[in-house]
Each structure stands twice: as structure tokens, then as C-alpha cells.
Amino acid sequence: MQFQGIDTNSLPSSFSFLVQVLRRASVEVVRKNALQLASISNFNISEWRVVTGLYVFGKCSQKSLVDWAGDDQAQVSRCLWQLKEKDLVQSEASPKDRRAVNFELTRLGAMLVEDAYPDMLKYAKRIDDSLNEEEKAIFIGLMNRIIEATELMPSGDQ
């Protein structure tokens, strides 16, 4: 079996073909998403996840953005502070918890997101429309099975 130059017969026996396919597909999808985003805005992928979260939810905590974007806490934190330095995001201490900080888009940040949003929605729709509903259900089921198989094995089972 082969996928974009990855051949099941050419991998060392310690490598998982499916893990290699997932990694290659992920890299390719992220690369193409970054190119599309760069063609219509000045945001990078991480910034886009953060600003669209703020656009959708309005004022919210960093934790809410991490949960929504599924990104790393440190990545979201760096991104928020970079966007703040560009005057695209503003922050304030949470009135409920002084240790927490809430973030929201500035007027300029919202304007830039609104400019790029329609084109990114069209692009996302094109990707989603590449599979019909039955294919999506099968794909999700297969991905769930692969993820389940990646669970840590007890040390005696290895």
C-alpha cells in the first residue's frame, strides 16, 4: 500500500504506516491552509484560530480559547500576546477571578477577521464538501479507531 511516497514495504518494521500517513496528511493540510490564509490575510494559522475564537465568542478567557481551538496552552498564550502587541486583541482582568485574564478583539482585529472570514468559510466548505455525509461518518469512525489504538499499553503488553 502507498500514500504520497510512503510505502508499507519501505518503512522499518517499528514504524506505523497509518501514523506516517496521518503525519503526512496533517502537514499537507496545514501547509495548504496556511497558504490559503496567507493569500487573504496577514494572520498565521495559530493567530487565525485565536482571532476566530474571539470573533465567535466575544470576550473570553485564554482557557476557553485553548479548549475551543484544541491548541497548546503555551501556543495560545504566545499568540494572544503577539496579537495584543499588534493592537488586534485587548485584555482585562476577569471581574470574577483577578488571576484570570479575558481577551477580546479590538476594532481593528474584528475588521481584519471580518475581511478574511467569508473567503475562509468558502475554503472550509470546499474541504467539507469533498466528502458526503456517509463518507464523513466512515472517516470519523476510522479516525476514532486509530486514536483508540494509540492509547498507552500497559508495560507488560508491549
Coordinates of C-alpha atoms in Angstrom, one line a residue:
M1 CA 0.0 0.0 0.0
Q2 CA 1.2 3.5 -0.8
F3 CA 0.3 7.1 0.2
Q4 CA 2.2 10.1 -1.2
G5 CA 5.5 8.3 -1.4
I6 CA 5.0 6.3 1.9
D7 CA 5.1 2.6 1.1
T8 CA 4.2 -0.1 3.6
N9 CA 7.1 -2.2 2.3
S10 CA 9.7 0.6 2.6
L11 CA 9.1 1.5 6.3
P12 CA 11.2 0.0 9.1
S13 CA 9.0 -2.5 11.0
S14 CA 9.0 -0.2 14.0
F15 CA 7.1 2.5 12.1
S16 CA 3.4 2.6 11.7
F17 CA 2.2 3.1 8.2
L18 CA -1.0 4.8 9.4
V19 CA 0.9 7.1 11.8
Q20 CA 3.1 8.2 8.8
V21 CA 0.0 8.7 6.6
L22 CA -1.6 10.8 9.3
R23 CA 1.5 12.9 9.9
R24 CA 2.0 13.5 6.1
A25 CA -1.7 14.4 5.6
S26 CA -1.6 16.7 8.6
V27 CA 1.5 18.5 7.3
E28 CA -0.1 18.9 3.9
V29 CA -3.4 20.1 5.1
V30 CA -1.8 22.7 7.5
R31 CA 0.6 23.8 4.7
K32 CA -2.3 24.4 2.3
N33 CA -4.4 26.1 4.9
A34 CA -1.6 28.4 5.7
L35 CA -1.1 29.3 2.0
Q36 CA -4.8 29.9 1.6
L37 CA -4.9 32.1 4.8
A38 CA -1.8 34.0 3.7
S39 CA -3.4 34.7 0.3
I40 CA -6.3 36.6 2.0
S41 CA -4.9 37.9 5.3
N42 CA -1.8 38.6 7.4
F43 CA -2.8 36.0 10.0
N44 CA -0.9 32.8 10.5
I45 CA -2.7 29.6 11.3
S46 CA -2.3 29.9 15.1
E47 CA -3.4 33.5 15.1
W48 CA -6.4 32.7 12.9
R49 CA -7.6 30.1 15.4
V50 CA -7.4 32.6 18.2
V51 CA -9.0 35.5 16.4
T52 CA -11.8 33.4 15.0
G53 CA -12.5 32.1 18.6
L54 CA -12.6 35.6 19.9
Y55 CA -14.8 36.7 16.9
V56 CA -17.3 33.9 17.6
F57 CA -17.3 34.1 21.4
G58 CA -16.5 37.7 22.0
K59 CA -14.7 38.4 25.3
C60 CA -13.4 35.1 26.8
S61 CA -10.6 33.6 28.8
Q62 CA -7.4 32.0 27.4
K63 CA -8.6 28.7 28.8
S64 CA -11.8 28.9 26.7
L65 CA -9.7 29.6 23.6
V66 CA -7.4 26.7 24.3
D67 CA -10.4 24.4 24.8
W68 CA -12.2 25.6 21.6
A69 CA -9.1 25.6 19.4
G70 CA -7.7 22.4 20.7
D71 CA -4.3 24.1 20.8
D72 CA -1.5 24.0 23.3
Q73 CA -1.8 26.4 26.2
A74 CA 1.6 27.9 25.6
Q75 CA 0.9 28.4 21.9
V76 CA -2.3 30.2 22.6
S77 CA -0.7 32.4 25.2
R78 CA 2.2 33.4 22.9
C79 CA -0.3 34.1 20.1
L80 CA -2.6 36.2 22.3
W81 CA 0.3 38.4 23.5
Q82 CA 1.6 38.8 19.9
L83 CA -1.8 39.8 18.7
K84 CA -2.0 42.2 21.7
E85 CA 1.3 43.8 20.6
K86 CA -0.2 44.3 17.1
D87 CA -3.2 46.0 18.7
L88 CA -5.6 43.3 17.3
V89 CA -6.5 42.0 20.8
Q90 CA -7.1 43.7 24.1
S91 CA -7.2 42.2 27.6
E92 CA -8.5 42.9 31.0
A93 CA -8.5 41.1 34.4
S94 CA -11.6 39.0 34.9
P95 CA -14.1 40.6 37.3
K96 CA -14.9 37.1 38.7
D97 CA -11.3 35.9 39.2
R98 CA -8.5 38.5 39.3
R99 CA -5.9 35.9 38.4
A100 CA -7.6 35.2 35.1
V101 CA -7.5 37.5 32.1
N102 CA -10.2 37.9 29.5
F103 CA -9.4 38.8 25.9
E104 CA -11.4 40.3 23.0
L105 CA -10.7 41.6 19.6
T106 CA -10.0 45.3 19.1
R107 CA -12.0 47.2 16.4
L108 CA -9.1 46.7 14.0
G109 CA -8.8 43.0 14.9
A110 CA -12.5 42.4 14.3
M111 CA -12.3 44.3 11.0
L112 CA -9.4 42.1 9.8
V113 CA -11.2 38.9 10.8
E114 CA -14.4 40.1 9.1
D115 CA -12.5 40.8 5.9
A116 CA -11.0 37.3 5.7
Y117 CA -13.9 35.3 7.2
P118 CA -16.1 34.9 4.1
D119 CA -13.2 33.6 2.0
M120 CA -12.0 31.2 4.7
L121 CA -15.6 29.9 5.1
K122 CA -15.8 29.2 1.4
Y123 CA -12.5 27.4 1.6
A124 CA -13.6 25.3 4.6
K125 CA -16.9 24.5 2.9
R126 CA -15.0 23.2 -0.2
I127 CA -12.9 20.9 2.1
D128 CA -16.0 19.7 4.0
D129 CA -17.9 19.2 0.7
S130 CA -15.1 16.9 -0.5
L131 CA -16.8 14.0 1.3
N132 CA -20.5 13.2 1.5
E133 CA -22.2 12.6 4.9
E134 CA -21.7 8.8 4.7
E135 CA -18.0 9.2 3.9
K136 CA -17.6 11.7 6.8
A137 CA -19.2 9.3 9.2
I138 CA -16.9 6.5 8.0
F139 CA -13.8 8.8 8.2
I140 CA -14.7 9.9 11.7
G141 CA -15.3 6.3 12.8
L142 CA -11.9 5.2 11.3
M143 CA -10.1 8.1 13.0
N144 CA -11.7 7.3 16.3
R145 CA -10.5 3.7 15.9
I146 CA -6.9 4.8 15.1
I147 CA -6.9 7.2 18.1
E148 CA -8.2 4.4 20.4
A149 CA -5.3 2.2 19.1
T150 CA -2.8 4.9 20.1
E151 CA -3.7 4.6 23.8
L152 CA -0.8 3.6 26.0
M153 CA -0.3 -0.1 26.5
P154 CA 0.4 -1.5 30.0
S155 CA 4.1 -2.2 30.2
G156 CA 3.6 -6.0 30.3
D157 CA 1.7 -5.9 27.0
Q158 CA 4.5 -4.4 24.9

